[in-house]
Tab-separated table of C-alpha atoms and ligand atoms in Angstrom:
chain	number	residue	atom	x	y	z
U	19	UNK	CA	113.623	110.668	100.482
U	20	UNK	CA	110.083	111.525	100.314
U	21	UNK	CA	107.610	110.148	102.877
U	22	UNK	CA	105.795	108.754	99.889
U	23	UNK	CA	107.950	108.047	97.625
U	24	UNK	CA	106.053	104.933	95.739
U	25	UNK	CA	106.650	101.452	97.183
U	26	UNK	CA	106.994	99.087	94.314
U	27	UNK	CA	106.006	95.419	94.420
U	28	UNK	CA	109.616	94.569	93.139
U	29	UNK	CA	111.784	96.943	90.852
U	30	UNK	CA	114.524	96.559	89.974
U	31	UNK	CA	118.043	96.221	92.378
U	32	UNK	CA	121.068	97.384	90.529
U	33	UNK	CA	124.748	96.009	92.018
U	34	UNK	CA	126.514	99.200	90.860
U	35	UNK	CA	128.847	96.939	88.373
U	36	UNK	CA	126.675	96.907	85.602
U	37	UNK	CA	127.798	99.828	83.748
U	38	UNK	CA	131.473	98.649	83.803
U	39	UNK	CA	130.036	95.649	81.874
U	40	UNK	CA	128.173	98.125	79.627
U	41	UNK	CA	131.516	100.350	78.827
U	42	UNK	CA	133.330	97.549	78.037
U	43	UNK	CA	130.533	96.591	75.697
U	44	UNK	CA	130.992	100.073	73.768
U	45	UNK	CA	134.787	100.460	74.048
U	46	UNK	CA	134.735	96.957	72.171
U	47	UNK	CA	132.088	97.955	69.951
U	48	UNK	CA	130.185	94.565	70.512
U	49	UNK	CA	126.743	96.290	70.336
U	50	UNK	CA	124.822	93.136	69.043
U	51	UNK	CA	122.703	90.013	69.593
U	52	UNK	CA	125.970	88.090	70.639
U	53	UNK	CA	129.548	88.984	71.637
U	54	UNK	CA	132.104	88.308	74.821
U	55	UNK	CA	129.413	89.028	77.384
U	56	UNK	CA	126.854	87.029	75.961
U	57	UNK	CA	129.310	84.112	76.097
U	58	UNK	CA	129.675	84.772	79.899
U	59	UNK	CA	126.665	84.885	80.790
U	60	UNK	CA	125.607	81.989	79.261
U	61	UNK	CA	128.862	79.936	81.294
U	62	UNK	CA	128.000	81.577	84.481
U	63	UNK	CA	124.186	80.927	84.606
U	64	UNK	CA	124.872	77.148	83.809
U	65	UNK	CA	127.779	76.903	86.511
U	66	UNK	CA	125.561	79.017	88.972
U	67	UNK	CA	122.395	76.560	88.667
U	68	UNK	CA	124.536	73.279	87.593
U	69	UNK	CA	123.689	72.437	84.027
U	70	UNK	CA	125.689	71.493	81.024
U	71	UNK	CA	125.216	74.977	79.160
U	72	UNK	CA	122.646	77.637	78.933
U	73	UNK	CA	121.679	79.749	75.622
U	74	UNK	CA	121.175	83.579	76.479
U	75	UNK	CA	117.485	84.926	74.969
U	76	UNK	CA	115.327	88.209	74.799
U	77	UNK	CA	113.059	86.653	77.451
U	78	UNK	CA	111.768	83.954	79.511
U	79	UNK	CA	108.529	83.729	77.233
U	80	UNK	CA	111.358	82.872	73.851
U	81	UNK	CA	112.871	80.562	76.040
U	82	UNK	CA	109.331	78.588	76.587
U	83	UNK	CA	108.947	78.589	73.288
U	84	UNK	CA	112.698	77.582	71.955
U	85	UNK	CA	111.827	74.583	74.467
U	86	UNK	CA	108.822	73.868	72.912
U	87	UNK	CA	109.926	74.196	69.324
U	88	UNK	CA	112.528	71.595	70.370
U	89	UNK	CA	110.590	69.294	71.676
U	90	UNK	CA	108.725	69.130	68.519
U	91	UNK	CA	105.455	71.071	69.414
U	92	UNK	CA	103.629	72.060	66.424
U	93	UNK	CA	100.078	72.302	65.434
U	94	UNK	CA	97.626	69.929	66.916
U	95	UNK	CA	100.065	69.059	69.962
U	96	UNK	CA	98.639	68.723	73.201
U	97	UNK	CA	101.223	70.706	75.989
U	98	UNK	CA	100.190	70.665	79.979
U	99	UNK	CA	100.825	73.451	81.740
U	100	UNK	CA	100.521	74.833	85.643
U	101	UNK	CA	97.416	76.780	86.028
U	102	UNK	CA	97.991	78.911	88.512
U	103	UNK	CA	101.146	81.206	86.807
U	104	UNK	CA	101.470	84.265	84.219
U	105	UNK	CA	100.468	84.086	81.039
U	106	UNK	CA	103.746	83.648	79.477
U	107	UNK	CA	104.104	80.011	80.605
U	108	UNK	CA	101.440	79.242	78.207
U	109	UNK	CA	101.094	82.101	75.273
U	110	UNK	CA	104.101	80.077	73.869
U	111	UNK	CA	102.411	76.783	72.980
U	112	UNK	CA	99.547	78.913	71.163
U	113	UNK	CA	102.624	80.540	69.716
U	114	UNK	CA	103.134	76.843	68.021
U	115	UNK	CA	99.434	76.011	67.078
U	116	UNK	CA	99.465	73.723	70.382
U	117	UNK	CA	96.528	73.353	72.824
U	118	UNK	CA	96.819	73.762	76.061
U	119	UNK	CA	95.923	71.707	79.503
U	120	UNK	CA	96.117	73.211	82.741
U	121	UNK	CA	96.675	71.068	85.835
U	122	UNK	CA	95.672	72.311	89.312
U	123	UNK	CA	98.089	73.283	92.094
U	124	UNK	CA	98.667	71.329	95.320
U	125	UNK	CA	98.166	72.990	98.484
U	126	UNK	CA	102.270	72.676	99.967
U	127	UNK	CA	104.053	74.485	97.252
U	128	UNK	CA	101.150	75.601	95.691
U	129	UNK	CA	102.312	74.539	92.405
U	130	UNK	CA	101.338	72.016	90.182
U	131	UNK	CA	99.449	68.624	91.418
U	132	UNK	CA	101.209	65.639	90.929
U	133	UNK	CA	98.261	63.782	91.436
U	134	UNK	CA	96.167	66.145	88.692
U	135	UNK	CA	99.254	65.447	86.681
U	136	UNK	CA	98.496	61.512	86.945
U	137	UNK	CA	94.953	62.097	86.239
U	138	UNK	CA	95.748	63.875	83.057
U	139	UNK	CA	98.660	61.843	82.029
U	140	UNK	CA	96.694	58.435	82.219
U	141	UNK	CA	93.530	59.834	80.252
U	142	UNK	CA	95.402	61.368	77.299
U	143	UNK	CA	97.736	57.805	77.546
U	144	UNK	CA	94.040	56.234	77.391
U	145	UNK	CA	93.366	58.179	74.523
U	146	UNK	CA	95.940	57.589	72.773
U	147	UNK	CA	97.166	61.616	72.758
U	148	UNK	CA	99.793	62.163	75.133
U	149	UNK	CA	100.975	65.506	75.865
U	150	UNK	CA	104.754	66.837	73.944
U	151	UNK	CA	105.650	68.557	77.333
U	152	UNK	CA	104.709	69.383	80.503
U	153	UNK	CA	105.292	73.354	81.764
U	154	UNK	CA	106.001	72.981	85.417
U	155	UNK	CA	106.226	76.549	86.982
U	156	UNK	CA	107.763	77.339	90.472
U	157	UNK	CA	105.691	80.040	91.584
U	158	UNK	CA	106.881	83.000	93.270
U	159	UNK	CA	110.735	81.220	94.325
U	160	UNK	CA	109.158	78.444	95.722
U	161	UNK	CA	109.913	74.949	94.052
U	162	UNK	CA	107.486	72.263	92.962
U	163	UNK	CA	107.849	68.469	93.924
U	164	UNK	CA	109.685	67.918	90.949
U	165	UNK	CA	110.509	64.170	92.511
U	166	UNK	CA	107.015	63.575	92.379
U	167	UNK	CA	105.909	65.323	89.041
U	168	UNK	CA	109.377	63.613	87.477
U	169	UNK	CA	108.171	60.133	88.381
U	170	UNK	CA	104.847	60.550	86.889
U	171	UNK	CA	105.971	62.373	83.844
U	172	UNK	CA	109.110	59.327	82.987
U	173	UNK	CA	106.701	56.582	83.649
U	174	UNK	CA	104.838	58.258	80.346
U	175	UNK	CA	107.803	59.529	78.877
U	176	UNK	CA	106.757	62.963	78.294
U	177	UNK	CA	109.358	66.003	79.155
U	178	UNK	CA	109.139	68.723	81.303
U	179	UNK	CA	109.565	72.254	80.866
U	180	UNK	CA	110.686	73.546	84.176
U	181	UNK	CA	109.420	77.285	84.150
U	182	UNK	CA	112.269	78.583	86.770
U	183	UNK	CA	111.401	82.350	85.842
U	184	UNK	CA	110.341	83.432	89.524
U	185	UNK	CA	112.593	80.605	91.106
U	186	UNK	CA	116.301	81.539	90.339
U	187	UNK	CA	118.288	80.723	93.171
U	188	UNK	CA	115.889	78.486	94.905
U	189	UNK	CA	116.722	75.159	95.958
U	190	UNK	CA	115.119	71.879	95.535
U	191	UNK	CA	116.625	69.241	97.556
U	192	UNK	CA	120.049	71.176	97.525
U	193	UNK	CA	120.207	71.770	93.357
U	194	UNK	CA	119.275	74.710	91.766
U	195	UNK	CA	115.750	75.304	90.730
U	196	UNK	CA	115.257	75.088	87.084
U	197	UNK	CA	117.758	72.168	86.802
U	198	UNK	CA	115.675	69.528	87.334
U	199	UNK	CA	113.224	69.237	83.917
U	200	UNK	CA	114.939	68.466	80.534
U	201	UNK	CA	114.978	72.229	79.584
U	202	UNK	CA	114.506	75.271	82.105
U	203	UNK	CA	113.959	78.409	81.802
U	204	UNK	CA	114.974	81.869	83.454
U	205	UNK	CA	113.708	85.149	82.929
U	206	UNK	CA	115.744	88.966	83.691
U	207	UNK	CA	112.465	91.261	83.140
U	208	UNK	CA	112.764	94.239	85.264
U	209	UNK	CA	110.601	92.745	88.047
U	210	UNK	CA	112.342	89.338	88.363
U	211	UNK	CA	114.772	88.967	91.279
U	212	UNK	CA	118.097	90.050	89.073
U	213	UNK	CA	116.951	91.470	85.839
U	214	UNK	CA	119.009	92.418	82.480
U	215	UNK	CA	115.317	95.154	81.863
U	216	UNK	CA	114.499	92.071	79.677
U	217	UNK	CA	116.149	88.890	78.723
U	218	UNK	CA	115.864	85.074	79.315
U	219	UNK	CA	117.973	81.993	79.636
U	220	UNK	CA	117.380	78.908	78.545
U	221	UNK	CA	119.261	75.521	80.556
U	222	UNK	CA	119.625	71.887	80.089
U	223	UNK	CA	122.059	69.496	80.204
U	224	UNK	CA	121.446	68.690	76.582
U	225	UNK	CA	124.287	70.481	74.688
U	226	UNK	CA	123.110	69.154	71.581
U	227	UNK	CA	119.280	70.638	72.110
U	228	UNK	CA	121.350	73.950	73.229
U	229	UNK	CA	123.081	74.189	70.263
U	230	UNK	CA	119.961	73.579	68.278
U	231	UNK	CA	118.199	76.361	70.451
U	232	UNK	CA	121.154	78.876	69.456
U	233	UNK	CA	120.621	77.871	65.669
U	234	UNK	CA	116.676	78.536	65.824
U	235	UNK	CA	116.986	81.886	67.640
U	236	UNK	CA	118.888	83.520	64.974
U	237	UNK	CA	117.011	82.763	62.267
U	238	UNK	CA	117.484	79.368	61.742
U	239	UNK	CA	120.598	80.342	58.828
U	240	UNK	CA	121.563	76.635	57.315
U	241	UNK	CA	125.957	76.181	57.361
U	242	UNK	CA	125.648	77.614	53.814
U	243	UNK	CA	127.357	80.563	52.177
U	244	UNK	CA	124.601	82.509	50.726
U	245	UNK	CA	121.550	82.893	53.223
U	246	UNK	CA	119.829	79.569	53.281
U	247	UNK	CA	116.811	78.403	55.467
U	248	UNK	CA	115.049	75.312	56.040
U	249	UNK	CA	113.398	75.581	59.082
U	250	UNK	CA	111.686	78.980	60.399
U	251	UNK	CA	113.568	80.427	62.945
U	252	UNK	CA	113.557	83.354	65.062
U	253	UNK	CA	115.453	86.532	66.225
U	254	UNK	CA	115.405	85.793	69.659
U	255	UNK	CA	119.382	86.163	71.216
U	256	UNK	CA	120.129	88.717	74.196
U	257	UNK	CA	122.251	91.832	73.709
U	258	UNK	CA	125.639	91.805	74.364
U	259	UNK	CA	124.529	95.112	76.314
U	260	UNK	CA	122.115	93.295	78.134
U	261	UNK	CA	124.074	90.170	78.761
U	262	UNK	CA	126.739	92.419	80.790
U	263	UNK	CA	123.913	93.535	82.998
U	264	UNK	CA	123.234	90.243	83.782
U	265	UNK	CA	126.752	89.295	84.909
U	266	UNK	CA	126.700	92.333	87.416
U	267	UNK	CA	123.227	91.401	88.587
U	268	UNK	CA	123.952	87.496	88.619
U	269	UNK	CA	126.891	88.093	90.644
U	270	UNK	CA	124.797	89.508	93.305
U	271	UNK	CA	122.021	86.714	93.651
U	272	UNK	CA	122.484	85.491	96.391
U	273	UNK	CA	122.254	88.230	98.324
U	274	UNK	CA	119.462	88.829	96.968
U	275	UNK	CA	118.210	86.056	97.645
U	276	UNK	CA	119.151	86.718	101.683
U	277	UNK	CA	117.694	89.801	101.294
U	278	UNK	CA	114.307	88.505	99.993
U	279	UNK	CA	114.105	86.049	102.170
U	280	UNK	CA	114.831	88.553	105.206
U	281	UNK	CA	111.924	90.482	103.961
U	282	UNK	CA	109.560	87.922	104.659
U	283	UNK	CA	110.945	86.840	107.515
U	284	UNK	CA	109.958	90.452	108.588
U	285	UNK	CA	106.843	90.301	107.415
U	286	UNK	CA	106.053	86.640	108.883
U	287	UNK	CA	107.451	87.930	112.244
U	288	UNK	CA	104.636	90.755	112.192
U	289	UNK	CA	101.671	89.493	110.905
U	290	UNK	CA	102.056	85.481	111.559
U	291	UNK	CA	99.805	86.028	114.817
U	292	UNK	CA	96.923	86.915	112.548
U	293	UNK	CA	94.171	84.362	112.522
U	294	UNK	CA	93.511	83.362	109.222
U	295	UNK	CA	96.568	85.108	107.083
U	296	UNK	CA	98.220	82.476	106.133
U	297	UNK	CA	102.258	83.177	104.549
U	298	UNK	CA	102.959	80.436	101.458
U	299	UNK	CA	104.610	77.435	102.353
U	300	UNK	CA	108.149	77.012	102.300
U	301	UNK	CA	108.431	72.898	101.124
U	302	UNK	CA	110.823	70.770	103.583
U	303	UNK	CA	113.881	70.156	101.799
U	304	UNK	CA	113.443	73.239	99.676
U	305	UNK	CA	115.007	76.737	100.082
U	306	UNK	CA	112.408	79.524	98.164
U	307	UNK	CA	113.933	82.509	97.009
U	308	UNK	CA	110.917	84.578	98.779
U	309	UNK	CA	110.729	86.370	95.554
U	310	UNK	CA	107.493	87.756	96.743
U	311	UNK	CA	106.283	87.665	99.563
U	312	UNK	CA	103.059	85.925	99.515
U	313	UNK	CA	99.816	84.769	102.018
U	314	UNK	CA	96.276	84.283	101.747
U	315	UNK	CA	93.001	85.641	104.110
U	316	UNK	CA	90.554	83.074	105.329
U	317	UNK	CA	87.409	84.886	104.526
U	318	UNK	CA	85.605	82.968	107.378
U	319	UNK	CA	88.090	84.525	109.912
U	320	UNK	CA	89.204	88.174	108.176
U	321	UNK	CA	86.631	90.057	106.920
U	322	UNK	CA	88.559	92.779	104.918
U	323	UNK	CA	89.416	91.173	101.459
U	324	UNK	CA	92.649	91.152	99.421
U	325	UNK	CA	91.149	93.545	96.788
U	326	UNK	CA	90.434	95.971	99.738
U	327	UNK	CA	93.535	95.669	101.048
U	328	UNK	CA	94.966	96.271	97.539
U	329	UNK	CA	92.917	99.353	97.049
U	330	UNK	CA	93.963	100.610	100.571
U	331	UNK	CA	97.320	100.108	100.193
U	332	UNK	CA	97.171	101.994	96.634
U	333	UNK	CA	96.293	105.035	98.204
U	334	UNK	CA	99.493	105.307	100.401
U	335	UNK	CA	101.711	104.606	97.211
U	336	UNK	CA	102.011	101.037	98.188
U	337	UNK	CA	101.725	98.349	95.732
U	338	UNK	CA	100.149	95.071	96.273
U	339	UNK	CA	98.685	92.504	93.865
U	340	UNK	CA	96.680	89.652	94.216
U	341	UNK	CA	98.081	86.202	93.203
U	342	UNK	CA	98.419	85.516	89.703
U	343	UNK	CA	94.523	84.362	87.832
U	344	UNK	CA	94.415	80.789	87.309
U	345	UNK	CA	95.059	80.361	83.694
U	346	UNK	CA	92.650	78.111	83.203
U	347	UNK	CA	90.006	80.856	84.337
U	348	UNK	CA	90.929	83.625	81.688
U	349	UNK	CA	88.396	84.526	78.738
U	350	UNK	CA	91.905	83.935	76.589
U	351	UNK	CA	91.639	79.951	77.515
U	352	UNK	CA	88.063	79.633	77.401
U	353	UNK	CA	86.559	75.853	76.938
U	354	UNK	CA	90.305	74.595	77.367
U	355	UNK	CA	90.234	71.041	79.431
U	356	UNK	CA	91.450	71.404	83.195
U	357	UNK	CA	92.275	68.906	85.925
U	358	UNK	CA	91.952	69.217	89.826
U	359	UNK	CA	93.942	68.460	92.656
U	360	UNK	CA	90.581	66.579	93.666
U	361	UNK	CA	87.640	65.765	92.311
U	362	UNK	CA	85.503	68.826	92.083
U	363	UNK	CA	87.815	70.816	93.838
U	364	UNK	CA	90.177	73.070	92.409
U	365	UNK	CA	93.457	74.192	94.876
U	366	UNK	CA	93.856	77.593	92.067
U	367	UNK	CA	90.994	79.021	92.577
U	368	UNK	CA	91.032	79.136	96.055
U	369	UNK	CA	94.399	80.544	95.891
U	370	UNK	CA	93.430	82.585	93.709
U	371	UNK	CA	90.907	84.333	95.290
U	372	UNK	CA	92.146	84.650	98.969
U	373	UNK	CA	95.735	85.089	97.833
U	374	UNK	CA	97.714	88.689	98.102
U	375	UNK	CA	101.655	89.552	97.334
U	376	UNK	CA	103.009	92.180	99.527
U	377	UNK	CA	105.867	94.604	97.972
U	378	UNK	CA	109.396	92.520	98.411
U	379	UNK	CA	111.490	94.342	96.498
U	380	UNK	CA	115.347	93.693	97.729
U	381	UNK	CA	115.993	97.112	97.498
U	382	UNK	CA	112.802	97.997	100.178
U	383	UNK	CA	114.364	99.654	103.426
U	384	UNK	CA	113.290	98.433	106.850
U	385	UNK	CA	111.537	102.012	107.115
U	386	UNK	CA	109.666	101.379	104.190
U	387	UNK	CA	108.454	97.465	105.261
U	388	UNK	CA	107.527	98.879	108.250
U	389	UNK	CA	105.159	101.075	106.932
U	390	UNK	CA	103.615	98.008	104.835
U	391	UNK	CA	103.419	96.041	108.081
U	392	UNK	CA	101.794	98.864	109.845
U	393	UNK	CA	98.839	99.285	107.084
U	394	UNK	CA	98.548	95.731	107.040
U	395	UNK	CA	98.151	95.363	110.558
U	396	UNK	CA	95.679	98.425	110.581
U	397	UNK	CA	93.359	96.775	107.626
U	398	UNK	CA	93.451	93.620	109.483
U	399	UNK	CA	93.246	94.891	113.138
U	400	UNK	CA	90.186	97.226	112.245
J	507	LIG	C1	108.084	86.607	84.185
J	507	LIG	C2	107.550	85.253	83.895
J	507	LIG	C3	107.644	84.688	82.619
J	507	LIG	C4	108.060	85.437	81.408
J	507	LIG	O1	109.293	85.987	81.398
J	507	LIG	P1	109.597	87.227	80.424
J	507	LIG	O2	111.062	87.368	80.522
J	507	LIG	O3	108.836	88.401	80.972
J	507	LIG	O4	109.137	86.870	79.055
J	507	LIG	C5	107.234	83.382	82.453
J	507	LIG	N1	106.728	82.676	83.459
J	507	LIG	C6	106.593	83.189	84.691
J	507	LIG	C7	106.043	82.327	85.772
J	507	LIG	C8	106.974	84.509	84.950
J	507	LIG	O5	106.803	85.016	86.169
């Protein structure tokens, strides 16, 4: 292995079982959008996190939008979403002609705000234009207070849209993240902690709705002979390819889960002396999947900033990123209305600008964390 052989911020972990599943895919000659693994997949995701059934897609960012489409989101439509994520938790309800609302974090899980949430949820009630969903996303493995935002959200009666993407295999209060909302939603890209290169899963307990969501991602066909549509659809399924990737890499979770969660152990364990680095919260009564590892710099005490570190770190062939721009802060979202944690305070921003995600890869070797730790600790020790 070469010294500097490139240290990614989390490629992808292969079990060594997925190209059985792939064989059997082209001895059977089910090279399609559906077929036996498909089928699997789907029954061993929704076992795995404990829902009622689970509908197999070509991404996490289809899924968000199946789950919109089904919840009736369609031009005009107000949809709240977390502000501190990816873009893909939100592209989907412009997807739809739907505006969205971004709600601040909360400083524990550092997802959304159920007291932002309130805020927003009693002024659209006031005016008479309450939200068609709310996108809750669990940020880098770690769960939001889904008892709180649940509570707020029923006494409204407006659904949530549990984005689970970064959080499969987490725990919330001992069930599976993603299981909580009336639809959640998984994604397999090739950075995500198991990955099919790039796929999605949609989850509820709502067979019905699932059923629905299987019927709209394959264009929608009506039960006619000829080819008859009423309602526009999609072409949105997983590979039957892909699908047998996924039961490889989904039988291995959990230790990748262990294995991510070892990772920042190891990195807590060496830098956690450092005043003013700060590692993200772990919730009590919540196990994160430590899908990256992830801390923030107190500019007051640490005088070398996360972009710096970045930069430094990019010239040894390490990569490090900061945390994900507030969504509410991108040119793309312009004008759009945003709520706070507190009054003229906003918990993203601050995040966002003294956050920083180390490389936690489950495939990383001790040799190669060290060598993180060591930079780190030189940048910061300096
Ligand atoms: C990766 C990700 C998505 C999108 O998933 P894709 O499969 O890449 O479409 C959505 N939301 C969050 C928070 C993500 O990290």
């Amino acid at each position: 292995m070469s010294i500097n052989k490139r240290i990614f911020l989390s490629s992808p972990h292969m079990s060594g079982n997925e190209q059985k599943y792939i064989n059997h895919a082209f001895e059977t000659n089910w090279i399609a959008p559906l077929g036996p693994n498909v089928d699997s997949f789907e029954e061993e995701i929704a076992s795995y996190v404990g829902t009622e059934g689970a509908v197999a897609v070509s991404s996490g960012t289809a899924a968000i939008q199946l789950a919109l489409d089904l919840l009736g989101v369609s031009k005009g439509d107000i949809v709240f979403c977390s502000s501190l994520t990816f873009i893909a938790s939100a592209n989907p309800i412009v997807y739809l002609g739907g505006t969205p609302v971004f709600i601040d974090s909360e400083p524990n899980t550092w997802n959304m705000s159920p007291r932002a949430l309130e805020k927003a949820l009693k002024e659209s009630s006031i005016n008479r234009k309450l939200p068609k969903a709310v996108i809750v996303v669990n940020l880098y493995g770690q769960s939001a207070k889904m008892d709180e935002l649940l509570q707020v959200c029923n006494r409204y009666n407006v659904p949530i849209i549990e984005d689970a993407a970064e959080s499969l295999g987490s725990k919330y209060n001992g069930k599976k993240s993603g299981s909580f909302g009336k639809f959640g939603v998984y994604s397999f890209n090739g950075n995500k902690i198991i990955t099919t290169s790039g796929g999605g899963m949609l989850v509820s307990n709502d067979v019905e709705a699932l059923n629905r969501a299987r019927f709209l991602a394959t264009q929608a066909r009506d039960p006619a002979p000829h080819y008859q549509h009423s309602v526009v659809g999609y072409n949105y399924r997983l590979s039957n390819i892909l699908a047998g990737v996924g039961r490889a890499q989904l039988a291995v979770l959990d230790d990748r889960v262990r294995a991510r969660r070892t990772i920042f152990e190891r990195y807590q364990e060496a830098l956690g002396h450092i005043e003013g680095l700060t590692f993200m919260p772990e919730l009590e009564g919540t196990m994160s999947n430590r899908w990256l590892t992830t801390l923030t710099l107190d500019p007051v005490l640490i005088k070398v900033t996360p972009y710096e570190i970045i930069e430094k770190l990019a010239e040894d062939n390490i990569e490090a990123r900061p945390v994900w721009k507030p969504l509410h802060l991108q040119p793309l979202f312009e004008g759009s209305k945003y709520y706070t944690h507190e009054e003229g305070y906003s918990v993203s921003d601050g995040l966002f600008a003294r956050g920083l995600c180390l490389p936690s890869g489950s495939n990383m070797t001790e040799q190669e964390q060290d060598k993180v730790v060591n930079r780190v600790l030189g940048l910061l020790e300096d």
